[in-house]
Short mmCIF file of C-alpha atoms and ligand atoms in Angstrom, two decimals:
data_model
loop_
_atom_site.label_atom_id
_atom_site.label_comp_id
_atom_site.label_asym_id
_atom_site.label_seq_id
_atom_site.Cartn_x
_atom_site.Cartn_y
_atom_site.Cartn_z
CA THR A 84 0.00 0.00 0.00
CA SER A 85 1.20 3.50 -0.73
CA ASN A 86 2.18 6.07 1.88
CA GLN A 87 -0.71 7.64 3.79
CA MET A 88 0.96 11.06 3.79
CA TRP A 89 1.97 11.36 0.16
CA GLY A 90 0.77 8.22 -1.62
CA GLY A 91 -1.98 9.80 -3.70
CA ARG A 92 -0.16 9.47 -6.99
CA PHE A 93 1.49 6.14 -6.12
CA ALA A 94 0.17 2.73 -7.09
CA ALA A 95 2.78 0.75 -5.14
CA GLY A 96 4.54 1.12 -1.81
CA PRO A 97 8.31 1.38 -1.56
CA ASP A 98 10.73 -1.48 -1.91
CA ALA A 99 12.16 -2.61 1.42
CA ILE A 100 15.54 -1.21 0.43
CA MET A 101 13.95 2.10 -0.51
CA GLU A 102 12.33 2.22 2.90
CA ALA A 103 15.63 1.42 4.59
CA ILE A 104 17.66 4.09 2.80
CA ASN A 105 14.90 6.67 3.08
CA ALA A 106 13.88 6.39 6.71
CA SER A 107 15.33 8.77 9.27
CA ILE A 108 13.11 7.82 12.19
CA GLY A 109 15.95 5.74 13.67
CA PHE A 110 17.75 8.95 14.55
CA ASP A 111 15.45 11.94 14.04
CA ARG A 112 13.17 10.68 16.82
CA ARG A 113 15.59 12.63 18.98
CA MET A 114 13.87 15.77 17.72
CA ALA A 115 10.42 14.66 18.90
CA ALA A 116 10.09 17.39 21.53
CA GLN A 117 11.20 20.06 19.05
CA ASP A 118 8.86 18.72 16.37
CA ILE A 119 5.91 18.82 18.72
CA ALA A 120 6.78 22.29 19.99
CA GLY A 121 6.93 23.48 16.36
CA SER A 122 3.61 21.88 15.52
CA ARG A 123 1.92 23.30 18.59
CA ALA A 124 3.12 26.78 17.68
CA HIS A 125 1.97 26.27 14.09
CA ALA A 126 -1.47 25.10 15.25
CA ALA A 127 -1.90 28.12 17.50
CA MET A 128 -0.94 30.40 14.63
CA LEU A 129 -3.36 28.68 12.22
CA ALA A 130 -6.17 29.43 14.67
CA ALA A 131 -5.04 33.00 15.40
CA THR A 132 -5.05 33.78 11.67
CA GLY A 133 -8.42 32.09 11.13
CA ILE A 134 -6.94 29.42 8.83
CA VAL A 135 -8.32 26.66 11.07
CA SER A 136 -11.02 26.84 13.73
CA ASP A 137 -10.15 27.38 17.37
CA SER A 138 -11.63 24.03 18.28
CA ASP A 139 -9.53 22.17 15.66
CA ALA A 140 -6.38 23.95 16.83
CA GLU A 141 -7.22 23.16 20.42
CA ALA A 142 -7.66 19.49 19.53
CA MET A 143 -4.33 19.49 17.71
CA ARG A 144 -2.50 21.14 20.59
CA GLU A 145 -3.99 18.79 23.16
CA GLY A 146 -3.37 15.76 20.97
CA LEU A 147 0.23 16.76 20.32
CA PHE A 148 0.71 17.03 24.04
CA THR A 149 -0.57 13.48 24.42
CA VAL A 150 1.82 12.29 21.71
CA LEU A 151 4.71 13.92 23.54
CA SER A 152 3.77 12.22 26.81
CA GLU A 153 3.61 8.88 25.03
CA ILE A 154 7.06 9.41 23.55
CA GLU A 155 8.49 10.54 26.88
CA ALA A 156 6.98 7.54 28.61
CA GLY A 157 8.54 5.22 26.02
CA GLU A 158 5.10 4.04 24.93
CA PHE A 159 5.21 5.42 21.42
CA ARG A 160 5.55 2.92 18.56
CA PHE A 161 7.84 4.45 15.94
CA SER A 162 7.25 3.22 12.41
CA THR A 163 9.89 3.03 9.69
CA ALA A 164 7.16 3.03 7.07
CA LEU A 165 6.31 6.54 8.26
CA GLU A 166 9.89 7.61 7.43
CA ASP A 167 10.59 10.31 9.92
CA ILE A 168 9.61 11.95 13.18
CA HIS A 169 7.34 14.45 11.45
CA MET A 170 5.11 11.83 9.87
CA ASN A 171 5.23 9.54 12.89
CA VAL A 172 3.92 12.31 15.10
CA GLU A 173 1.28 13.43 12.65
CA ALA A 174 0.03 9.88 12.04
CA ARG A 175 -0.33 9.27 15.75
CA LEU A 176 -2.10 12.61 16.16
CA LYS A 177 -4.61 11.44 13.58
CA GLU A 178 -5.22 8.26 15.56
CA ILE A 179 -5.84 10.32 18.70
CA ILE A 180 -7.89 13.28 17.43
CA GLY A 181 -9.14 12.13 14.04
CA ALA A 182 -9.96 14.50 11.20
CA PRO A 183 -8.61 17.82 12.58
CA ALA A 184 -5.10 16.29 12.45
CA GLY A 185 -5.32 16.52 8.69
CA ARG A 186 -5.41 20.33 8.90
CA LEU A 187 -2.15 20.69 10.86
CA HIS A 188 0.02 20.60 7.75
CA THR A 189 -1.78 23.60 6.18
CA GLY A 190 0.70 26.23 5.00
CA ARG A 191 3.65 24.09 6.02
CA SER A 192 5.97 21.47 4.55
CA ARG A 193 8.30 18.94 6.07
CA ASN A 194 11.05 21.10 4.60
CA ASP A 195 10.43 24.08 6.84
CA GLN A 196 9.34 21.72 9.61
CA VAL A 197 12.64 19.81 9.70
CA ALA A 198 14.67 23.00 9.38
CA THR A 199 12.80 24.43 12.37
CA ASP A 200 13.08 21.28 14.47
CA PHE A 201 16.77 20.99 13.78
CA ARG A 202 17.46 24.61 14.62
CA LEU A 203 15.64 24.19 17.90
CA TRP A 204 17.68 21.07 18.63
CA VAL A 205 21.00 22.70 17.79
CA ARG A 206 20.03 25.76 19.82
CA ASP A 207 19.44 23.55 22.87
CA GLN A 208 22.88 22.02 22.37
CA LEU A 209 24.51 25.44 22.17
CA ASP A 210 22.82 26.34 25.45
CA ALA A 211 23.99 23.09 27.02
CA ALA A 212 27.52 23.67 25.71
CA GLU A 213 27.51 27.12 27.29
CA GLN A 214 26.62 25.66 30.68
CA ALA A 215 29.21 22.89 30.37
CA LEU A 216 31.91 25.33 29.35
CA ARG A 217 31.11 27.59 32.27
CA ALA A 218 31.34 24.68 34.71
CA LEU A 219 34.69 23.62 33.28
CA MET A 220 36.03 27.15 33.42
CA ARG A 221 34.97 27.53 37.04
CA ALA A 222 36.87 24.34 37.88
CA LEU A 223 39.96 25.68 36.10
CA VAL A 224 39.75 29.03 37.88
CA ALA A 225 39.56 27.20 41.22
CA GLN A 226 42.74 25.27 40.33
CA ALA A 227 44.41 28.52 39.26
CA GLU A 228 43.57 30.30 42.48
CA ALA A 229 44.81 27.42 44.61
CA GLY A 230 48.06 27.26 42.69
CA ALA A 231 48.65 30.88 41.71
CA GLU A 232 52.14 30.68 43.25
CA TRP A 233 53.14 27.11 42.51
CA VAL A 234 55.98 27.01 40.02
CA MET A 235 56.29 24.55 37.19
CA PRO A 236 58.28 24.36 33.98
CA GLY A 237 56.89 26.23 31.02
CA PHE A 238 57.70 24.51 27.73
CA THR A 239 58.30 25.32 24.12
CA HIS A 240 58.94 22.36 21.81
CA LEU A 241 58.17 20.35 24.99
CA GLN A 242 61.66 21.40 26.12
CA THR A 243 62.04 23.35 29.33
CA ALA A 244 61.72 27.04 28.50
CA GLN A 245 61.02 29.29 31.49
CA PRO A 246 59.34 28.71 34.84
CA VAL A 247 55.65 29.53 34.94
CA THR A 248 53.02 29.20 37.61
CA TRP A 249 50.44 26.43 37.78
CA GLY A 250 47.78 29.08 37.97
CA HIS A 251 49.04 30.71 34.79
CA HIS A 252 48.86 27.43 32.92
CA MET A 253 45.30 26.79 34.14
CA MET A 254 44.24 30.31 33.18
CA ALA A 255 45.62 29.82 29.67
CA TYR A 256 42.90 27.21 29.14
CA VAL A 257 40.30 29.47 30.70
CA GLU A 258 41.09 31.99 27.97
CA MET A 259 40.71 29.31 25.28
CA PHE A 260 37.44 27.97 26.65
CA GLY A 261 36.29 31.56 27.12
CA ARG A 262 36.66 32.10 23.38
CA ASP A 263 34.83 28.84 22.75
CA LEU A 264 32.05 30.20 24.93
CA SER A 265 31.90 33.41 22.95
CA ARG A 266 31.81 31.40 19.70
CA VAL A 267 28.89 29.41 21.12
CA ARG A 268 27.03 32.63 21.86
CA ASP A 269 27.80 34.10 18.45
CA ALA A 270 26.56 30.97 16.73
CA ARG A 271 23.37 31.01 18.77
CA ALA A 272 22.65 34.64 18.00
CA ARG A 273 23.22 34.12 14.28
CA MET A 274 21.13 30.96 13.95
CA ASN A 275 18.16 32.18 15.96
CA GLU A 276 15.80 32.85 13.04
CA CYS A 277 12.76 30.72 12.35
CA PRO A 278 12.32 28.78 9.07
CA LEU A 279 8.71 27.81 9.86
CA GLY A 280 6.31 29.18 7.27
CA ALA A 281 8.84 29.01 4.44
CA ALA A 282 6.76 25.94 3.53
CA ALA A 283 8.25 23.72 0.81
CA LEU A 284 10.44 26.46 -0.63
CA ALA A 285 8.37 29.38 -1.93
CA GLY A 286 6.28 30.43 1.04
CA THR A 287 2.52 29.90 1.11
CA SER A 288 -0.68 31.50 -0.12
CA PHE A 289 -2.30 31.11 3.32
CA PRO A 290 -2.29 34.26 5.45
CA ILE A 291 0.11 32.81 8.02
CA ASP A 292 1.78 34.86 10.76
CA ARG A 293 5.45 33.98 10.77
CA GLU A 294 6.24 36.56 13.42
CA MET A 295 3.93 34.74 15.78
CA THR A 296 5.42 31.27 15.34
CA ALA A 297 8.94 32.69 15.50
CA ARG A 298 8.14 34.43 18.77
CA GLU A 299 6.36 31.41 20.19
CA LEU A 300 9.42 29.23 19.57
CA GLY A 301 11.87 31.71 21.06
CA PHE A 302 13.37 32.89 17.77
CA ASP A 303 14.37 36.51 17.27
CA ALA A 304 12.69 36.72 13.85
CA PRO A 305 11.42 34.61 10.94
CA CYS A 306 14.04 33.76 8.28
CA ALA A 307 13.76 36.47 5.63
CA ASN A 308 13.98 34.28 2.52
CA SER A 309 11.97 31.09 2.18
CA LEU A 310 14.44 29.41 -0.20
CA ASP A 311 17.30 30.07 2.17
CA ALA A 312 15.24 29.01 5.18
CA VAL A 313 14.71 25.47 3.91
CA SER A 314 18.04 24.95 2.14
CA ASP A 315 20.75 26.12 4.39
CA ARG A 316 22.43 24.17 7.15
CA ASP A 317 25.16 26.63 8.00
CA PHE A 318 23.84 26.79 11.56
CA ALA A 319 24.65 23.08 11.89
CA LEU A 320 28.05 23.56 10.28
CA GLU A 321 28.76 26.45 12.58
CA PHE A 322 27.83 24.33 15.56
CA LEU A 323 30.21 21.63 14.30
CA SER A 324 33.01 24.15 13.75
CA VAL A 325 32.59 25.65 17.19
CA ALA A 326 32.42 22.15 18.65
CA GLY A 327 35.51 21.13 16.69
CA ILE A 328 37.58 24.05 17.94
CA CYS A 329 36.43 23.45 21.50
CA ALA A 330 37.23 19.73 21.17
CA MET A 331 40.67 20.67 19.87
CA HIS A 332 41.26 22.74 23.01
CA LEU A 333 40.04 19.88 25.16
CA SER A 334 42.33 17.53 23.29
CA ARG A 335 45.43 19.63 23.92
CA PHE A 336 44.69 19.81 27.61
CA ALA A 337 43.93 16.10 27.69
CA GLU A 338 47.30 15.42 26.07
CA GLU A 339 49.00 17.46 28.78
CA LEU A 340 47.17 15.52 31.47
CA VAL A 341 48.31 12.25 29.92
CA ILE A 342 51.91 13.48 29.97
CA TRP A 343 51.67 15.07 33.39
CA SER A 344 50.19 12.00 35.05
CA SER A 345 52.97 9.70 33.76
CA ALA A 346 55.56 8.27 36.14
CA GLN A 347 58.22 10.28 34.28
CA PHE A 348 56.52 13.61 34.98
CA ARG A 349 54.34 13.12 38.07
CA PHE A 350 52.98 16.70 37.80
CA VAL A 351 49.44 15.67 38.68
CA ALA A 352 47.63 12.85 40.42
CA LEU A 353 44.38 12.06 38.63
CA SER A 354 41.56 10.76 40.76
CA ASP A 355 40.53 7.11 40.78
CA ARG A 356 37.13 8.29 39.61
CA PHE A 357 38.55 9.33 36.25
CA SER A 358 41.15 6.59 35.76
CA THR A 359 41.14 2.89 34.99
CA GLY A 360 43.40 -0.04 35.85
CA SER A 361 44.99 -2.78 33.80
CA SER A 362 43.81 -6.36 33.87
CA ILE A 363 47.41 -7.61 33.78
CA MET A 364 49.66 -4.91 35.27
CA PRO A 365 48.62 -4.37 38.87
CA GLN A 366 50.47 -1.07 39.27
CA LYS A 367 48.65 0.67 36.43
CA LYS A 368 46.41 3.67 36.73
CA ASN A 369 45.61 4.86 33.26
CA PRO A 370 44.29 8.30 32.24
CA ASP A 371 41.64 6.83 29.94
CA ALA A 372 39.23 9.72 30.26
CA ALA A 373 41.93 12.12 29.10
CA GLU A 374 42.83 9.84 26.22
CA LEU A 375 39.22 9.58 25.09
CA ILE A 376 38.77 13.33 25.33
CA ARG A 377 41.92 13.65 23.21
CA ALA A 378 40.36 11.36 20.63
CA LYS A 379 36.93 13.00 20.46
CA VAL A 380 38.15 15.86 18.32
CA GLY A 381 38.63 13.35 15.51
CA ARG A 382 34.99 12.39 15.17
CA ILE A 383 33.74 15.90 15.85
CA PHE A 384 35.96 17.40 13.21
CA GLY A 385 35.05 14.48 10.95
CA ALA A 386 31.38 15.34 11.34
CA ASN A 387 32.11 18.89 10.24
CA VAL A 388 33.94 17.72 7.14
CA ALA A 389 31.24 15.15 6.37
CA LEU A 390 28.40 17.67 6.50
CA MET A 391 30.40 20.24 4.56
CA MET A 392 30.82 17.64 1.82
CA VAL A 393 27.10 16.79 1.88
CA MET A 394 26.14 20.44 1.47
CA LYS A 395 28.74 21.78 -0.88
CA GLY A 396 27.17 20.94 -4.25
CA LEU A 397 23.46 21.03 -3.47
CA PRO A 398 21.31 23.23 -5.69
CA LEU A 399 18.57 25.19 -3.93
CA ALA A 400 16.26 24.33 -2.28
CA TYR A 401 15.76 21.13 -0.26
CA SER A 402 17.36 17.86 -1.35
CA LYS A 403 17.14 14.63 0.57
CA ASP A 404 20.92 14.68 0.98
CA MET A 405 20.24 17.10 3.81
CA GLN A 406 18.69 14.36 5.90
CA GLU A 407 22.30 13.25 6.48
CA ASP A 408 22.91 16.36 8.57
CA LYS A 409 21.43 15.02 11.78
CA GLU A 410 23.49 11.97 12.65
CA GLN A 411 26.70 13.97 12.29
CA VAL A 412 25.44 16.73 14.54
CA PHE A 413 23.90 14.35 17.08
CA ASP A 414 27.10 12.36 17.38
CA ALA A 415 29.28 15.44 17.61
CA ALA A 416 27.03 17.03 20.23
CA ASP A 417 26.85 13.89 22.37
CA ASN A 418 30.59 13.51 22.34
CA LEU A 419 31.35 17.17 22.94
CA MET A 420 29.08 17.14 26.00
CA LEU A 421 30.70 13.97 27.30
CA ALA A 422 34.17 15.37 26.78
CA LEU A 423 33.32 18.66 28.51
CA ALA A 424 31.76 16.89 31.48
CA ALA A 425 34.63 14.41 31.81
CA MET A 426 37.20 17.19 31.63
CA GLU A 427 35.37 19.18 34.28
CA GLY A 428 35.35 16.16 36.57
CA MET A 429 39.03 15.48 36.01
CA VAL A 430 39.99 19.09 36.63
CA ARG A 431 37.95 19.21 39.84
CA ASP A 432 39.51 16.02 41.16
CA MET A 433 43.11 16.33 40.02
CA VAL A 434 45.80 17.14 42.56
CA ALA A 435 48.83 19.10 41.40
CA GLN A 436 52.03 17.58 42.80
CA LYS A 437 53.48 20.82 44.04
CA ALA A 438 56.92 19.52 45.08
CA ASN A 439 57.44 17.69 41.78
CA LEU A 440 56.33 20.73 39.82
CA GLU A 441 58.77 22.92 41.71
CA ALA A 442 61.67 20.50 41.28
CA ALA A 443 60.98 20.26 37.57
CA ALA A 444 60.61 24.04 37.30
CA GLY A 445 64.27 24.57 38.21
CA ALA A 446 65.68 21.80 36.03
CA GLY A 447 66.89 22.25 32.47
CA PHE A 448 68.43 25.71 33.04
CA SER A 449 64.97 27.22 33.10
CA THR A 450 66.19 30.55 34.48
CA ALA A 451 68.78 31.14 31.75
CA THR A 452 66.63 33.95 30.31
CA ASP A 453 66.51 35.57 33.76
CA LEU A 454 70.31 35.42 33.84
CA ALA A 455 70.60 37.03 30.40
CA ASP A 456 68.11 39.74 31.43
CA TRP A 457 70.23 40.36 34.58
CA LEU A 458 73.34 40.90 32.45
CA VAL A 459 71.40 43.44 30.37
CA ARG A 460 69.90 45.22 33.35
CA VAL A 461 72.85 45.26 35.77
CA LEU A 462 75.86 45.23 33.45
CA ASP A 463 74.14 47.16 30.64
CA MET A 464 75.16 44.45 28.17
CA PRO A 465 73.43 44.31 24.76
CA PHE A 466 70.92 41.43 24.84
CA ARG A 467 72.67 39.50 22.04
CA GLU A 468 75.94 39.50 24.00
CA ALA A 469 74.12 38.59 27.21
CA HIS A 470 72.52 35.68 25.36
CA HIS A 471 75.99 34.48 24.31
CA VAL A 472 77.53 34.82 27.80
CA THR A 473 74.59 32.99 29.35
CA GLY A 474 74.97 30.25 26.76
CA ALA A 475 78.56 29.80 27.84
CA LEU A 476 77.47 29.56 31.49
CA VAL A 477 74.85 26.95 30.58
CA ALA A 478 77.49 24.93 28.71
CA ARG A 479 79.72 25.07 31.79
CA ALA A 480 76.90 23.90 34.09
CA GLU A 481 75.99 21.17 31.65
CA ALA A 482 79.60 19.97 31.52
CA ARG A 483 79.65 19.85 35.29
CA GLY A 484 76.27 18.14 35.44
CA CYS A 485 74.77 20.84 37.69
CA ASP A 486 72.12 23.55 37.42
CA LEU A 487 72.86 27.25 36.93
CA PRO A 488 72.51 28.27 40.61
CA ASP A 489 75.04 25.54 41.51
CA LEU A 490 77.87 27.28 39.65
CA SER A 491 80.21 29.11 42.05
CA LEU A 492 80.80 32.84 41.67
CA ALA A 493 84.39 32.08 40.60
CA GLU A 494 83.13 29.82 37.83
CA MET A 495 80.73 32.51 36.69
CA GLN A 496 83.43 35.17 36.74
CA ALA A 497 85.67 32.92 34.67
CA VAL A 498 83.09 33.39 31.91
CA HIS A 499 82.50 37.09 32.57
CA GLY A 500 84.52 39.03 35.14
CA GLU A 501 81.88 41.61 36.11
CA ILE A 502 79.28 39.12 37.36
CA ASP A 503 78.68 39.53 41.10
CA ALA A 504 76.84 37.57 43.79
CA SER A 505 73.55 39.43 43.29
CA VAL A 506 73.09 37.31 40.15
CA TYR A 507 71.94 34.42 42.33
CA ASP A 508 68.76 36.35 43.18
CA VAL A 509 67.43 35.92 39.67
CA LEU A 510 68.36 32.28 39.32
CA GLY A 511 65.66 31.02 41.67
CA VAL A 512 62.39 29.93 40.09
CA HIS A 513 60.17 31.86 42.51
CA ASN A 514 61.98 35.10 41.81
CA SER A 515 61.82 34.30 38.13
CA VAL A 516 58.04 34.01 38.03
CA ALA A 517 57.49 36.90 40.44
CA SER A 518 59.50 39.17 38.14
CA ARG A 519 57.24 38.51 35.14
CA MET A 520 54.76 41.21 36.11
CA SER A 521 54.04 42.39 32.57
CA TYR A 522 50.32 42.38 31.77
CA GLY A 523 49.24 38.79 31.16
CA GLY A 524 52.55 37.47 32.51
CA THR A 525 53.06 34.52 34.81
CA ALA A 526 53.66 36.44 38.07
CA PRO A 527 51.27 35.24 40.81
CA ALA A 528 49.85 38.75 41.12
CA GLN A 529 48.97 38.75 37.41
CA VAL A 530 47.46 35.27 37.64
CA ARG A 531 45.28 36.32 40.58
CA MET A 532 44.06 39.28 38.55
CA GLN A 533 43.16 37.03 35.61
CA ALA A 534 41.40 34.58 37.92
CA ALA A 535 39.43 37.30 39.69
CA ARG A 536 38.30 38.80 36.42
CA TRP A 537 37.02 35.47 35.11
CA LYS A 538 35.41 34.57 38.40
CA GLU A 539 33.34 37.71 38.19
CA ARG A 540 32.40 37.04 34.56
CA LEU A 541 31.45 33.44 35.29
CA GLY A 542 29.35 34.32 38.30
N1 LIG B 837 13.35 13.42 7.12
C1 LIG B 837 13.58 14.55 6.31
C2 LIG B 837 14.91 15.20 6.68
O1 LIG B 837 15.41 14.91 7.68
C3 LIG B 837 12.47 15.54 6.47
C4 LIG B 837 12.24 16.42 5.30
C5 LIG B 837 11.65 15.64 4.19
N2 LIG B 837 11.24 16.47 3.15
C6 LIG B 837 11.02 15.98 1.94
N3 LIG B 837 10.63 16.77 1.03
N4 LIG B 837 11.25 14.71 1.67
O2 LIG B 837 15.46 15.97 5.91
#
């Protein structure tokens, strides 16, 4: 038998394979709440404009509410023959309220319906991402405040560079996640226009009120062009891009946690709650959550590329290719939320190993730049010469197998005669970080300022 929604001109129903490739109900059932909210708003508008009677609209709105409760209670029987969430809901509405259900689709198409549902779904995810980012940032700020003065090595090329503070390192990620947050907000503001009422592609001859449905569904305005409204998925792509960048930030931090928690570094102890053991090696405590967070960026970025490829050659307006948008976005959203939540938990629970951080901070001639700066400041040496002299002192320490502060004054003076004992003041890691008071620098006072500013912004 042909389809009850569109089978008028069909003599035969679809082949089983046709049904299998065509159906989206397996995944778009996740938009049930959005679909029903959209339909309820549409029904109210149809009544307000006199397109359907108040009593029909009331029946539709009540019936849709019943359908939603059935879905939420897990009592709804989804049908593949009915293709997608839109037709599943409408068919059930017909069973519940009878004839008035047939008037719901007046002045509307599944094309504007799916575009509306999907925008509502993505908007919810952006809101959830905002909350998750805020929670993670609060956890990072708490770590930064606790360890504003703790010293650790700062790296370039993963080689010891200059000492930094633990708090400074934590706040670096707060800045990154803060930009992710602002991207989330930008994306939300840009996508918050309502496609409903664009109908199939050209608009409708019914006197609909698009302002009303837009308002009802929390959109700032109706989409201004009906062709654009049903054809574009840039809001989904923007979500995936924002998610991809955020996942990339999460991945870098996760990589650091993997390194830091190793026996060779021992910078942090991760909690048992976010680690796993080995079934053969009894000593193992593995940072699996961090590793999985590190990996998530792959599928999230993959989703972005996949949808970009789906969209890139499509002529206006709707093509069924666009049905492939949802699984990518659903998967990316699920995994972004998991990664954000897991990272927040790890950050809350992790314990910085202060003594190990401090010991590592002084290793690898990390205060060589401080020594060169001292030569410039105290002996008025040109920086290039100071760089060279310091290099010679490093070579000497390396040959002796000691650190810079372990060189005697005589050894230093053998390299440059004017060096005096006050040089030792700048060779300590605490003095080194305290001296970096430039705006945004690693000095504890600067870190506390950064942390206080974010704390106020995060509320
Ligand atoms: N399931 C479809 C989708 O996700 C709904 C829109 C169908 N529209 C159509 N003209 N076949 O894209």
